[in-house]
mmCIF file of C-alpha atoms in Angstrom:
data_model
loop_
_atom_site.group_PDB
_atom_site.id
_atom_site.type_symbol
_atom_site.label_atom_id
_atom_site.label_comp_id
_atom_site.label_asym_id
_atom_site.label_seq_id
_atom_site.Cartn_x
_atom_site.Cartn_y
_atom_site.Cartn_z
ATOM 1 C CA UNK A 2 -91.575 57.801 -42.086
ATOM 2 C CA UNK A 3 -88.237 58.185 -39.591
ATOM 3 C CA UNK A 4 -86.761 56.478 -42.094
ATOM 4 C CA UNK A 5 -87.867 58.308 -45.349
ATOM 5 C CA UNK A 6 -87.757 62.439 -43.863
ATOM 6 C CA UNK A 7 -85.034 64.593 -45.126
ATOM 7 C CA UNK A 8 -82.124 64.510 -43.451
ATOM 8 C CA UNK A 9 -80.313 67.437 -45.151
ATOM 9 C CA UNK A 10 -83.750 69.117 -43.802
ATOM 10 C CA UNK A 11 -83.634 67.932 -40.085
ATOM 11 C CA UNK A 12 -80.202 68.923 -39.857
ATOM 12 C CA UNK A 13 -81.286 72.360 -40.814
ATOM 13 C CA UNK A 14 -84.227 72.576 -39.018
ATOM 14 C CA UNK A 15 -82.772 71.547 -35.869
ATOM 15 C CA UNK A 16 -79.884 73.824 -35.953
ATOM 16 C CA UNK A 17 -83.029 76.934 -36.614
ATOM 17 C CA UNK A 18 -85.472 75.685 -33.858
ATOM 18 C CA UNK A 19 -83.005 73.818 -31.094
ATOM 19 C CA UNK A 20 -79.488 74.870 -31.756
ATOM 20 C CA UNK A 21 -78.227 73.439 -28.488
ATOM 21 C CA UNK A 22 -79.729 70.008 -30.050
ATOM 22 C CA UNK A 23 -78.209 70.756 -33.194
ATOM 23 C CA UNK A 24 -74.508 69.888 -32.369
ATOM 24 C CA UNK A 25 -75.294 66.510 -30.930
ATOM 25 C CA UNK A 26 -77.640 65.462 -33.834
ATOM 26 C CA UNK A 27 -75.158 66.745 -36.416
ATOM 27 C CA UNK A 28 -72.514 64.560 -34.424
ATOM 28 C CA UNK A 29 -74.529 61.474 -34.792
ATOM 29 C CA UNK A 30 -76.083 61.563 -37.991
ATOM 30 C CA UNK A 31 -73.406 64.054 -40.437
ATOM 31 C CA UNK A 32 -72.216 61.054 -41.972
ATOM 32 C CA UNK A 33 -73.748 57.486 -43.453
ATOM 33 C CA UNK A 34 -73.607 55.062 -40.506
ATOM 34 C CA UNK A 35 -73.238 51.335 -41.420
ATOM 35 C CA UNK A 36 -76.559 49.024 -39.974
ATOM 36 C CA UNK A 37 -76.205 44.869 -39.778
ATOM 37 C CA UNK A 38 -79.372 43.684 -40.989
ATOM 38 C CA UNK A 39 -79.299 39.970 -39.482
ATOM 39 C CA UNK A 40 -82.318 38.580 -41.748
ATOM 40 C CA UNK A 41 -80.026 39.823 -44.647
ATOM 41 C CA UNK A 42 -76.250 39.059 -42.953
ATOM 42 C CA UNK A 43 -75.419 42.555 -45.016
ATOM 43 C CA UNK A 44 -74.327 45.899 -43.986
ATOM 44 C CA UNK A 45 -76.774 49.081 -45.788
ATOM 45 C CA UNK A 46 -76.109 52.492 -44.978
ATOM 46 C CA UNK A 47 -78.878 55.432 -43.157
ATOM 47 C CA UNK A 48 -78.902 57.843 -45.891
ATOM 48 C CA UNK A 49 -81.851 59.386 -44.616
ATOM 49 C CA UNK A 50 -84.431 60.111 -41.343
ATOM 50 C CA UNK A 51 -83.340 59.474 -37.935
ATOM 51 C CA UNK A 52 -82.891 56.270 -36.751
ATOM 52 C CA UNK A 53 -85.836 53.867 -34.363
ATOM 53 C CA UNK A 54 -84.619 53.586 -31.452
ATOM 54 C CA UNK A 55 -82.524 56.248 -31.091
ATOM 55 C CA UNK A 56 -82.992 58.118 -28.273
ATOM 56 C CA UNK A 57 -82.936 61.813 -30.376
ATOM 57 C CA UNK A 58 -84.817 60.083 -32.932
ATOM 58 C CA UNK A 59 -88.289 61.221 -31.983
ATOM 59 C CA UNK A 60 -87.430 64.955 -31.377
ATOM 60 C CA UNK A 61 -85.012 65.895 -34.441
ATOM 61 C CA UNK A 62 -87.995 63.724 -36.771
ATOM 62 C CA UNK A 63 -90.371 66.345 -35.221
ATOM 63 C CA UNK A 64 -88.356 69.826 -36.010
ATOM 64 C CA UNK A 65 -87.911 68.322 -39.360
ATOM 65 C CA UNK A 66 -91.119 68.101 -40.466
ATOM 66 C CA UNK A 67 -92.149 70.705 -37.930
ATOM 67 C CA UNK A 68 -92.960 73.364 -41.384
ATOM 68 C CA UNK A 69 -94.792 70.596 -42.948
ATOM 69 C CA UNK A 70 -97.506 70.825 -40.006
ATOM 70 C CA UNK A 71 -97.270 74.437 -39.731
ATOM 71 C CA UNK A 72 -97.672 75.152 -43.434
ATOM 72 C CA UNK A 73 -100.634 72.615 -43.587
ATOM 73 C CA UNK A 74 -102.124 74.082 -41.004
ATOM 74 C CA UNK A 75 -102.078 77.397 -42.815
ATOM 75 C CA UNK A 76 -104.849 75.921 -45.798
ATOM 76 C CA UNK A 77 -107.871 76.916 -43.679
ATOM 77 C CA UNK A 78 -109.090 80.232 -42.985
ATOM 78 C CA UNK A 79 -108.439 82.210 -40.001
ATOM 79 C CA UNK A 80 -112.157 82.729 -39.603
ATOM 80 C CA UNK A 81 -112.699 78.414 -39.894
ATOM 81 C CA UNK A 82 -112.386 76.244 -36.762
ATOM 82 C CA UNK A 83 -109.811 73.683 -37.547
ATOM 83 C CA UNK A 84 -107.157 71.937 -35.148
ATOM 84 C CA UNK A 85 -104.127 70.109 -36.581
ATOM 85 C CA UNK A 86 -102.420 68.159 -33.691
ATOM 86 C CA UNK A 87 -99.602 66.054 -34.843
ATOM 87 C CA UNK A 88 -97.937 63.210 -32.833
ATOM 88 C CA UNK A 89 -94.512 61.892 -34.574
ATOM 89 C CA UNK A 90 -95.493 60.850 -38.161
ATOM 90 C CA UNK A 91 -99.304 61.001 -37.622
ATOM 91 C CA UNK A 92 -101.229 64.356 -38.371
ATOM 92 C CA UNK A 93 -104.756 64.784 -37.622
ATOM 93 C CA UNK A 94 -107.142 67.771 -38.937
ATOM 94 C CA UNK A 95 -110.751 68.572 -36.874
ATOM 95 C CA UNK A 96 -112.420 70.693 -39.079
ATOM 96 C CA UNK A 97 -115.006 71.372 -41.494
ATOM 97 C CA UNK A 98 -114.674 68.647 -44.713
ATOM 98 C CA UNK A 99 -114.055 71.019 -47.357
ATOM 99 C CA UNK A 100 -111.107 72.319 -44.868
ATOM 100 C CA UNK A 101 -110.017 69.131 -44.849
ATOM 101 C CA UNK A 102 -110.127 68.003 -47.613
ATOM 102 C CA UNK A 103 -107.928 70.974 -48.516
ATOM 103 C CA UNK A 104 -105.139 70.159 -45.805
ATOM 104 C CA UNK A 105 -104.992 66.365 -46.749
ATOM 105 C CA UNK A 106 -104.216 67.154 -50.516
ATOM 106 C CA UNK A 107 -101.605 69.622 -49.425
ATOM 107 C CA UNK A 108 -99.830 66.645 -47.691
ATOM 108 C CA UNK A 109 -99.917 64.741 -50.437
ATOM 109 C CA UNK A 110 -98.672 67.521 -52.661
ATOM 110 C CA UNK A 111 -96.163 69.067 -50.513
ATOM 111 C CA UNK A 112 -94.919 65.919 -48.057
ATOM 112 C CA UNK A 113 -92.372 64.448 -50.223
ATOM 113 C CA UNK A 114 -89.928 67.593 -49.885
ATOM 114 C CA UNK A 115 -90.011 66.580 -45.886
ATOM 115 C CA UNK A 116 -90.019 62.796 -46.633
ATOM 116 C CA UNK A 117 -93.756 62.443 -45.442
ATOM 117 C CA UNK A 118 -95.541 60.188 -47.578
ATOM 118 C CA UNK A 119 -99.684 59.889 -46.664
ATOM 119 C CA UNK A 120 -100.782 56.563 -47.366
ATOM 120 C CA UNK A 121 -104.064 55.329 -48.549
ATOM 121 C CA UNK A 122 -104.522 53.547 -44.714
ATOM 122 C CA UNK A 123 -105.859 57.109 -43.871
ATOM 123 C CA UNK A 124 -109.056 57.356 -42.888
ATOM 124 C CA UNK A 125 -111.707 59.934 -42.333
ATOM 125 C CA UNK A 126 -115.018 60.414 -39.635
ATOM 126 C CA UNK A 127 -117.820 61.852 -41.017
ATOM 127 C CA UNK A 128 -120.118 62.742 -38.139
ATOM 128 C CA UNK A 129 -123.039 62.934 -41.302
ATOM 129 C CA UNK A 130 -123.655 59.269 -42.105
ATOM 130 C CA UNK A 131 -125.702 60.735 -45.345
ATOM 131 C CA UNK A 132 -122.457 62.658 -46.496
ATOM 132 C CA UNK A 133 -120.341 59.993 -46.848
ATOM 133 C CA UNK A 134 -120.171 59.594 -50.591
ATOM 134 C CA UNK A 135 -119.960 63.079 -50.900
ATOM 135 C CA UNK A 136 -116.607 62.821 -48.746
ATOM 136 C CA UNK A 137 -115.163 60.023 -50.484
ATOM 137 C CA UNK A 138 -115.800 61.790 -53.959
ATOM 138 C CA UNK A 139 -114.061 64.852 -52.508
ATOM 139 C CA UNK A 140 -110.808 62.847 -51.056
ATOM 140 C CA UNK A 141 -110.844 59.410 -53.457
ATOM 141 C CA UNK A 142 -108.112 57.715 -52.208
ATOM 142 C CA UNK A 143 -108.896 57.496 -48.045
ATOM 143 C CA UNK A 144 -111.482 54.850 -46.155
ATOM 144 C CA UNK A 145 -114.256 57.136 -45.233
ATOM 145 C CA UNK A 146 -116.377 55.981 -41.918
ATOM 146 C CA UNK A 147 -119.482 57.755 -40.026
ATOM 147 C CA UNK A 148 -119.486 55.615 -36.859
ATOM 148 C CA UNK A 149 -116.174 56.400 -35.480
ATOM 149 C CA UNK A 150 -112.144 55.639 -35.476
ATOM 150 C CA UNK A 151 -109.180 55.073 -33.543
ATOM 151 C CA UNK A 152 -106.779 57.651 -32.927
ATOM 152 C CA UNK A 153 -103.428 56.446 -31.504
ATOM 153 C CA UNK A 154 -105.322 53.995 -29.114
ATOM 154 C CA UNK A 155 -108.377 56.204 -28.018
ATOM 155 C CA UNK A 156 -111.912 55.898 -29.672
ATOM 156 C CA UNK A 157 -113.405 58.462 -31.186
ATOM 157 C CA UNK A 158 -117.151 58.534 -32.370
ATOM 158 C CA UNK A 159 -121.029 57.614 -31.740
ATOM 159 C CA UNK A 160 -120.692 56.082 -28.249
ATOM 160 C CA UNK A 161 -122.224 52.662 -29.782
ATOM 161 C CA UNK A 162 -118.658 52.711 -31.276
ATOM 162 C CA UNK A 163 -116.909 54.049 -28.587
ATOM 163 C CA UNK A 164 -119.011 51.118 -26.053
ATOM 164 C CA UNK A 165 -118.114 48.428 -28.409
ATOM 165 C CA UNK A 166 -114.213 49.627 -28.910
ATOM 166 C CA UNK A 167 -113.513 49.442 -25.350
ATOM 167 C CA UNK A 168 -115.614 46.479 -24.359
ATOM 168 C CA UNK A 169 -113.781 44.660 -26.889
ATOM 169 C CA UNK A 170 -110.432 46.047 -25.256
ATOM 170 C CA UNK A 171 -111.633 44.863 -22.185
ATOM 171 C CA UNK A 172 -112.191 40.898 -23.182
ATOM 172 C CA UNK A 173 -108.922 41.423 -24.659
ATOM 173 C CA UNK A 174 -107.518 42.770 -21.246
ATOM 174 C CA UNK A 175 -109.418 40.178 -18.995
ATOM 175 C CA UNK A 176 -107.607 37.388 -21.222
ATOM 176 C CA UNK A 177 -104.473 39.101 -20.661
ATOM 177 C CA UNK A 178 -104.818 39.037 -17.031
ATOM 178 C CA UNK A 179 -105.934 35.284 -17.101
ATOM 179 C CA UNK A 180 -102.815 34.178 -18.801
ATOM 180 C CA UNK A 181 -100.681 36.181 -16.142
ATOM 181 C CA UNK A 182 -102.826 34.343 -13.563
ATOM 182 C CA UNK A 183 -100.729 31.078 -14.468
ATOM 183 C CA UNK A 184 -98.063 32.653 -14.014
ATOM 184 C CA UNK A 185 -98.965 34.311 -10.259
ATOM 185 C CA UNK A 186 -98.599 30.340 -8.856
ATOM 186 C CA UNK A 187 -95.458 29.847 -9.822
ATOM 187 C CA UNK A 188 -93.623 32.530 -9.922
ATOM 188 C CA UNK A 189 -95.919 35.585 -7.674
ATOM 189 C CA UNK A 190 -93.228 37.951 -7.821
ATOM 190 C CA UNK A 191 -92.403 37.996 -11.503
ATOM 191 C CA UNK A 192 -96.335 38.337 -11.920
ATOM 192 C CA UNK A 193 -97.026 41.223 -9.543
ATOM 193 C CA UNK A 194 -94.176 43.112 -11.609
ATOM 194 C CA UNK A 195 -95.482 42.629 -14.878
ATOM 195 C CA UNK A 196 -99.074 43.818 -13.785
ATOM 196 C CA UNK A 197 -97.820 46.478 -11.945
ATOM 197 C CA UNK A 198 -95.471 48.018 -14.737
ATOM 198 C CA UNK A 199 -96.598 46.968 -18.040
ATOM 199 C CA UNK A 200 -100.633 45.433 -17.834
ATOM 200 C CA UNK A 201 -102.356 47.727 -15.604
ATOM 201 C CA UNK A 202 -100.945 50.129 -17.874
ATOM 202 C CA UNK A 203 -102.829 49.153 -20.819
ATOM 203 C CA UNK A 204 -106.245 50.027 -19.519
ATOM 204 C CA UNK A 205 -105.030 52.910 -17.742
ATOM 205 C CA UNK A 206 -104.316 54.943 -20.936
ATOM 206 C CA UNK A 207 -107.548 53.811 -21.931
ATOM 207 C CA UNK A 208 -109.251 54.956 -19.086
ATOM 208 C CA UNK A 209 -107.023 58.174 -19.556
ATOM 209 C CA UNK A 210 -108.333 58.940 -22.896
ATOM 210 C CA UNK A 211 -111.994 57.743 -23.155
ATOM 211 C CA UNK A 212 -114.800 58.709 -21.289
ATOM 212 C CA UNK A 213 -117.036 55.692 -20.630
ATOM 213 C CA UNK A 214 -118.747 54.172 -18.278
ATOM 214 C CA UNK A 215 -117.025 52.249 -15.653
ATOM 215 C CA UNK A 216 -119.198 49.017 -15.614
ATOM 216 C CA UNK A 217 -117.154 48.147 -19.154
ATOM 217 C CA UNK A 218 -114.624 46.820 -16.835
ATOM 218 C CA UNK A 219 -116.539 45.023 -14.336
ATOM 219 C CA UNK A 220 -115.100 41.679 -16.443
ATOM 220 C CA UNK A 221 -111.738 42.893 -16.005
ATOM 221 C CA UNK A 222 -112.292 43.648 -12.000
ATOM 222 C CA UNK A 223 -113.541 40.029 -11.504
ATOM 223 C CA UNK A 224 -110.334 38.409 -13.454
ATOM 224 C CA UNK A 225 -108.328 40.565 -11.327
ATOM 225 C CA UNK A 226 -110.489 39.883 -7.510
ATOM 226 C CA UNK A 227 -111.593 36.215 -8.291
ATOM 227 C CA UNK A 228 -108.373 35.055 -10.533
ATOM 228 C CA UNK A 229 -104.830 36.678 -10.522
ATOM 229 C CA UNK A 230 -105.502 38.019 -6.518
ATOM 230 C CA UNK A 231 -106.202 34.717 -5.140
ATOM 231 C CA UNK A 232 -103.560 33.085 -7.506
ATOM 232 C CA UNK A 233 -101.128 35.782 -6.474
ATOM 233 C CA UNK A 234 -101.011 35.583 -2.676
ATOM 234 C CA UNK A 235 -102.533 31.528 -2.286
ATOM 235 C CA UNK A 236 -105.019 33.535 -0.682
ATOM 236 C CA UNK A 237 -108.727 32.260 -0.837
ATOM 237 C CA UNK A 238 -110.323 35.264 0.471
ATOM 238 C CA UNK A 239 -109.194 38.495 -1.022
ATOM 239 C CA UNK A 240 -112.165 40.712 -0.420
ATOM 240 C CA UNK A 241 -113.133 43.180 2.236
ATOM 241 C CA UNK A 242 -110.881 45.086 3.508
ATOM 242 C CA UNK A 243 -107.923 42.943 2.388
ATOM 243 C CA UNK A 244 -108.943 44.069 -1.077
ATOM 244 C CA UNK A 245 -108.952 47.578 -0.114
ATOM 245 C CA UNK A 246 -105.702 47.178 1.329
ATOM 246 C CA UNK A 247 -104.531 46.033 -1.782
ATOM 247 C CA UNK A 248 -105.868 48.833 -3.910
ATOM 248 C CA UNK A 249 -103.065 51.147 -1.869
ATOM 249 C CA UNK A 250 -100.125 52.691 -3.308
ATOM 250 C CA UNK A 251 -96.691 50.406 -2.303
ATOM 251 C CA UNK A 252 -95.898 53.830 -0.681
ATOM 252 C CA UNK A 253 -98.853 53.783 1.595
ATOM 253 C CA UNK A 254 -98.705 49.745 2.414
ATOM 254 C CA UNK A 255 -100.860 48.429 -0.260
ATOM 255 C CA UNK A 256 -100.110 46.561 -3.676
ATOM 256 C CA UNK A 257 -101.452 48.646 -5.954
ATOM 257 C CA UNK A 258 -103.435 46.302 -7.728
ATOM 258 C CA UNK A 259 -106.581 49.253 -8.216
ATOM 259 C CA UNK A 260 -110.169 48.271 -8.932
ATOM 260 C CA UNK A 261 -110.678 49.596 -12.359
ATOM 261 C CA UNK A 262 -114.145 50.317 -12.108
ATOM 262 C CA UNK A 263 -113.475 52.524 -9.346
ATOM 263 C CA UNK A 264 -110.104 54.144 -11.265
ATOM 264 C CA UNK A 265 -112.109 55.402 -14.516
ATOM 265 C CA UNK A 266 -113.567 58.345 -13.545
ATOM 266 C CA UNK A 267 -110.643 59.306 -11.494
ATOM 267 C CA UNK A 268 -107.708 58.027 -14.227
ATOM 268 C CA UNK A 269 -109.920 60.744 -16.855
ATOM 269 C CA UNK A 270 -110.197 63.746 -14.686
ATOM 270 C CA UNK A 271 -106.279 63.475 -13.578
ATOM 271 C CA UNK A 272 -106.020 63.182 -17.379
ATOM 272 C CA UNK A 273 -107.914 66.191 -18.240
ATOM 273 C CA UNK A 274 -105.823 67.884 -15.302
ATOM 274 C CA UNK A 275 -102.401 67.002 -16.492
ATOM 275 C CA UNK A 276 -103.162 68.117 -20.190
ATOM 276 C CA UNK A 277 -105.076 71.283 -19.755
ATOM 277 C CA UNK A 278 -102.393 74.087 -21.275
ATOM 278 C CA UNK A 279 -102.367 71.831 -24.038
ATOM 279 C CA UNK A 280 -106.094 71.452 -24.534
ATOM 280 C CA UNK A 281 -106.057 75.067 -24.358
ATOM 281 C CA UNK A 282 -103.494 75.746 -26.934
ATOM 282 C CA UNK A 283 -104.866 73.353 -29.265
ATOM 283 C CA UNK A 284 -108.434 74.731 -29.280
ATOM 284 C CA UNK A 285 -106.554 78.180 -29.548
ATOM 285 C CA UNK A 286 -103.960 77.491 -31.449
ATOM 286 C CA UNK A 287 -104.166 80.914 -33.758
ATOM 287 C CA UNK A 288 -104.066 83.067 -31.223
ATOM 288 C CA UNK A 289 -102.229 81.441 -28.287
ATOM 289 C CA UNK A 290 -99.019 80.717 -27.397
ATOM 290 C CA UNK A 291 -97.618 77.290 -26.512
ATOM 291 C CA UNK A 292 -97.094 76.999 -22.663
ATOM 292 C CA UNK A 293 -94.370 77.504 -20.909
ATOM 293 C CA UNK A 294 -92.089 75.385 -19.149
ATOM 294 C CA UNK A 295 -93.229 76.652 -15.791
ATOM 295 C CA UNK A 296 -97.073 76.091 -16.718
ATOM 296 C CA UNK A 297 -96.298 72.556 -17.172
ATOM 297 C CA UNK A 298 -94.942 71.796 -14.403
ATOM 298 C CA UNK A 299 -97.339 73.487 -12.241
ATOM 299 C CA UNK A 300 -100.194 71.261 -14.111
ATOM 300 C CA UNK A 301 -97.597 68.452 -13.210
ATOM 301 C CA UNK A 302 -97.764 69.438 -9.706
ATOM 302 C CA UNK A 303 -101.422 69.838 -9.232
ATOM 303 C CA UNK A 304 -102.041 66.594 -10.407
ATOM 304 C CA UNK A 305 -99.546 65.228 -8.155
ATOM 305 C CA UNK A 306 -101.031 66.554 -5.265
ATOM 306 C CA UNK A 307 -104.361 65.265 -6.396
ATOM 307 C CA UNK A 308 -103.211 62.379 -6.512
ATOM 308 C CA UNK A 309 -101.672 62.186 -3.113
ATOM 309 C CA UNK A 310 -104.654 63.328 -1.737
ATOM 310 C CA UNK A 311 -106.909 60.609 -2.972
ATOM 311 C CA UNK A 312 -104.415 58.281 -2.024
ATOM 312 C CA UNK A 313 -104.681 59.401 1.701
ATOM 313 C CA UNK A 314 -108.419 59.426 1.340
ATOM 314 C CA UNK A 315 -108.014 55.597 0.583
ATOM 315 C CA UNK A 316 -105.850 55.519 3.336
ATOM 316 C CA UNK A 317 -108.162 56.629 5.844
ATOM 317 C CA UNK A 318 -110.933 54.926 4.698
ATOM 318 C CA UNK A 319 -109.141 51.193 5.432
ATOM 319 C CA UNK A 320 -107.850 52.231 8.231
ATOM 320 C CA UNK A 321 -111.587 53.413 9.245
ATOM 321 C CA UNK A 322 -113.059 49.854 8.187
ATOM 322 C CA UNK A 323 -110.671 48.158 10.213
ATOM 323 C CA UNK A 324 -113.131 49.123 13.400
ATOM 324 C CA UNK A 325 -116.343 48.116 11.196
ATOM 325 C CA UNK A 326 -115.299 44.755 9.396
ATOM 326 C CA UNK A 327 -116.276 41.468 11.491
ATOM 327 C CA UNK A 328 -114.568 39.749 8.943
ATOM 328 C CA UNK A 329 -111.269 41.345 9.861
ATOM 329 C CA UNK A 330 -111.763 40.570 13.415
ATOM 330 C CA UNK A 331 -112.171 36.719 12.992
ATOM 331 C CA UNK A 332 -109.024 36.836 10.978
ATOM 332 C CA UNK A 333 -106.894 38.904 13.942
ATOM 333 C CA UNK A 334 -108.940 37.339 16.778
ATOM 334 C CA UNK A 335 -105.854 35.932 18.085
ATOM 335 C CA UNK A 336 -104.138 39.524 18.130
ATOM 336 C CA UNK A 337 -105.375 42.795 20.470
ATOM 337 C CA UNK A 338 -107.076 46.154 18.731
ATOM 338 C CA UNK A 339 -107.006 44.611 15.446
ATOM 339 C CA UNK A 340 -107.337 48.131 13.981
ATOM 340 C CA UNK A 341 -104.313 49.757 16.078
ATOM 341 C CA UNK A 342 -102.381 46.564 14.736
ATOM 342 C CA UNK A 343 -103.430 47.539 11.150
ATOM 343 C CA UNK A 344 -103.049 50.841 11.349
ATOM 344 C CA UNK A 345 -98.827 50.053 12.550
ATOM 345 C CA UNK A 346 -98.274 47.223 10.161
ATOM 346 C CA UNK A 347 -99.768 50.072 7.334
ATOM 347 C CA UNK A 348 -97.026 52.513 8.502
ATOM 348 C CA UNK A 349 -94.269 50.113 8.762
ATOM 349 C CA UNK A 350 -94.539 48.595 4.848
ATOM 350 C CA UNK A 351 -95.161 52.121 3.891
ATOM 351 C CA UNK A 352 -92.045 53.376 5.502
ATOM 352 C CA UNK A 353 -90.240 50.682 3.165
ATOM 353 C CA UNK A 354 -92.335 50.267 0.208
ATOM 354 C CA UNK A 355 -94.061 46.650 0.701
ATOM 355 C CA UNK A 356 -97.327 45.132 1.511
ATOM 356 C CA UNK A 357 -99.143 45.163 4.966
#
C-alpha cells in the first residue's frame, strides 16, 4: 500500500494538514527517484507512495489517505455506535454488521483514488456464531470467523481463542529463549543485550495488549529462571533473593530480566494508563476532539511515575529480604551485615547502571 497511494494526493494532503511537513516531503519525493533492485541488477523509478524505510514514510502515507478514513467513517449513522481506528494501511470498523458491511464496500469502491486497495485476506468477527452465513452473503469476498482474530499482534475474541493465541505465543517465546540460552555460555554479554532490547519485548506488547491470565507464562518464567539465568551468569543457584535482584531495573542495580508472570497485570494497567486520551477519543470519536499535545504527555508522565514507583517498591522489598533470607546469609557468611553490604553494593551499580 506505501507503494501504490497517490502521490500527487499526499503531496496535497500534506501541504493542507502539516504544511511545515510539506516542504521537506515535497523536497524528497517532487521528482522520480532511481531504486537498485539487486535481485534484478536494474534501476526502476518511485512513481508513486512513499518509500519503506523512509523515515517520513509512515506520516505523509497517513495524511494521504487521511480522507479515505474520514470519509469511510462517515457511512454509519450518527445515532450507530461504530469506531474506525486505522494504523498505517490497516483500517478496522467495530460496529453493527450491516454498518459494516456498508464501510467495507465503500473501501473497495472509493480506495483506488487514494491508492488503497482491500484485499480478499480481510477478515471479519462475528460475535453470533449462527450469523455467520448471513455475514458472508452480505460481504462475499472476506474470511468470516465467530471465535476470534488477530489484530496487529493482539487477540481478539471468545477467551478459548484468546487462551489458545497466547499460549501458543508463549511455546513460541519459551523456544526463543532456549535458543538464546546457547548463546548466554559463550558469549553472556551479547545474550543479555538481545533479551533485554529485542526478546523481552515480544511478550511485553503482548502482555500490553491482552488481558489474560498470568499462569500462560509460567513456561516462559521457567526457561528464563531454570535455563538462560543459570546459563547467563554460570550461576547454579539463581533463586531467592538473587532472582529478585535480578528482576531490578539496571538503574536500581538489578538486570532487568522481570518475571513475566508477575509483569502481566502490571505491563496491562501501565498500558491502559499510557493510552487513555486515546481510548477516550476513539469511543467518542463524533463528538470529541483528539488530545492535545499537553494531555499526552501528562499520560506520559503519570505512567512514568508509576513506574518509578513500583520500581522502588521492588527495591525495598530486596533490600527487606536481605534480613529474612538464610540462604543469603550462607552465601555472605564470610562478609559482616550481609544486608548493609547489599543494600551499598545496590547503590553503587545503580549509581552506574550495572548489576549488584
Amino acid at each position: 500500500a506505501f507503494n501504490l497511494a497517490s502521490r500527487r494526493r499526499i503531496l496535497q494532503r500534506v501541504f493542507k494538514k502539516c504544511p511545515s511537513f510539506g516542504f521537506f516531503f515535497f523536497n524528497s519525493y517532487c521528482v522520480k527517484r532511481s531504486l537498485f533492485v539487486p535481485m534484478w541488477q536494474e534501476h526502476i523509478f518511485s512513481c508513486e507512495g512513499s518509500t519503506q524505510g523512509d523515515p517520513a514514510g509512515m506520516a505523509a502515507f497517513a495524511l494521504g489517505i487521511a480522507d479515505l478514513g474520514e470519509e469511510s467513517a462517515g457511512t454509519s449513522p450518527p445515532d450507530h455506535f461504530a469506531i474506525c481506528p486505522w494504523y498505517a494501511d490497516n483500517g478496522s470498523f467495530a460496529g453493527s454488521g450491516v454498518d459494516a458491511a456498508g464501510w467495507w464496500h465503500f473501501l473497495k469502491r472509493n480506495g483506488d483514488k487514494f491508492g488503497f486497495f482491500p484485499n480478499n485476506k480481510s477478515i471479519l468477527f462475528v460475535k453470533d456464531p449462527s450469523r455467520v452465513d448471513e455475514f458472508k452473503e452480505m460481504f462475499g469476498d472476506i474470511v468470516v470467523v465467530s471465535d476470534g482474530i488477530e489484530l496487529l499482534g493482539a487477540p481478539i475474541g471468545s477467551k478459548m481463542f484468546v487462551d489458545s493465541y497466547v499460549s501458543k505465543k508463549v511455546e513460541g517465546y519459551s523456544k526463543l529463549v532456549t535458543d538464546l540460552s546457547t548463546l548466554a555460555e559463550v558469549d553472556p554479554q551479547a545474550a543479555a543485550s538481545i533479551f533485554l532490547f529485542s526478546t523481552r519485548a515480544k511478550w511485553s506488547f503482548l502482555q500490553r495488549t491482552t488481558p489474560t491470565n498470568p499462569g500462560h507464562f509460567t513456561p516462559l518464567a521457567n526457561v528464563i529462571h531454570n535455563v538462560f539465568l543459570p546459563r547467563l551468569c554460570k550461576a547454579y543457584d539463581i533463586s531467592g533473593l538473587v532472582k529478585d535482584i535480578f528482576d531490578l531495573p539496571p538503574r536500581l542495580g538489578g538486570l532487568g530480566i522481570s518475571d513475566p508472570t508477575t509483569s502481566n497485570d502490571s505491563n496491562f494497567e501501565l498500558s491502559r494508563l499510557a493510552t487513555k486520551a486515546l481510548t477516550t477519543f476513539l469511543l467518542n470519536w463524533r463528538e470529541a476532539r483528539f488530545p492535545d499535545g499537553k494531555a499526552l504527555s501528562m499520560e506520559r508522565k503519570l505512567v512514568v511515575d508509576e513506574i518509578e514507583k513500583r520500581d522502588l517498591e521492588k527495591l525495598r522489598a530486596v533490600q527487606m529480604r536481605a534480613h529474612d533470607d538464610p540462604g543469603w546469609d550462607d552465601r555472605m557468611a564470610s562478609i559482616e551485615n550481609p544486608s548493609k553490604t547489599l543494600r551499598r553494593a545496590l547503590d553503587q551499580c545503580a549509581l552506574k547502571g550495572a548489576s549488584a
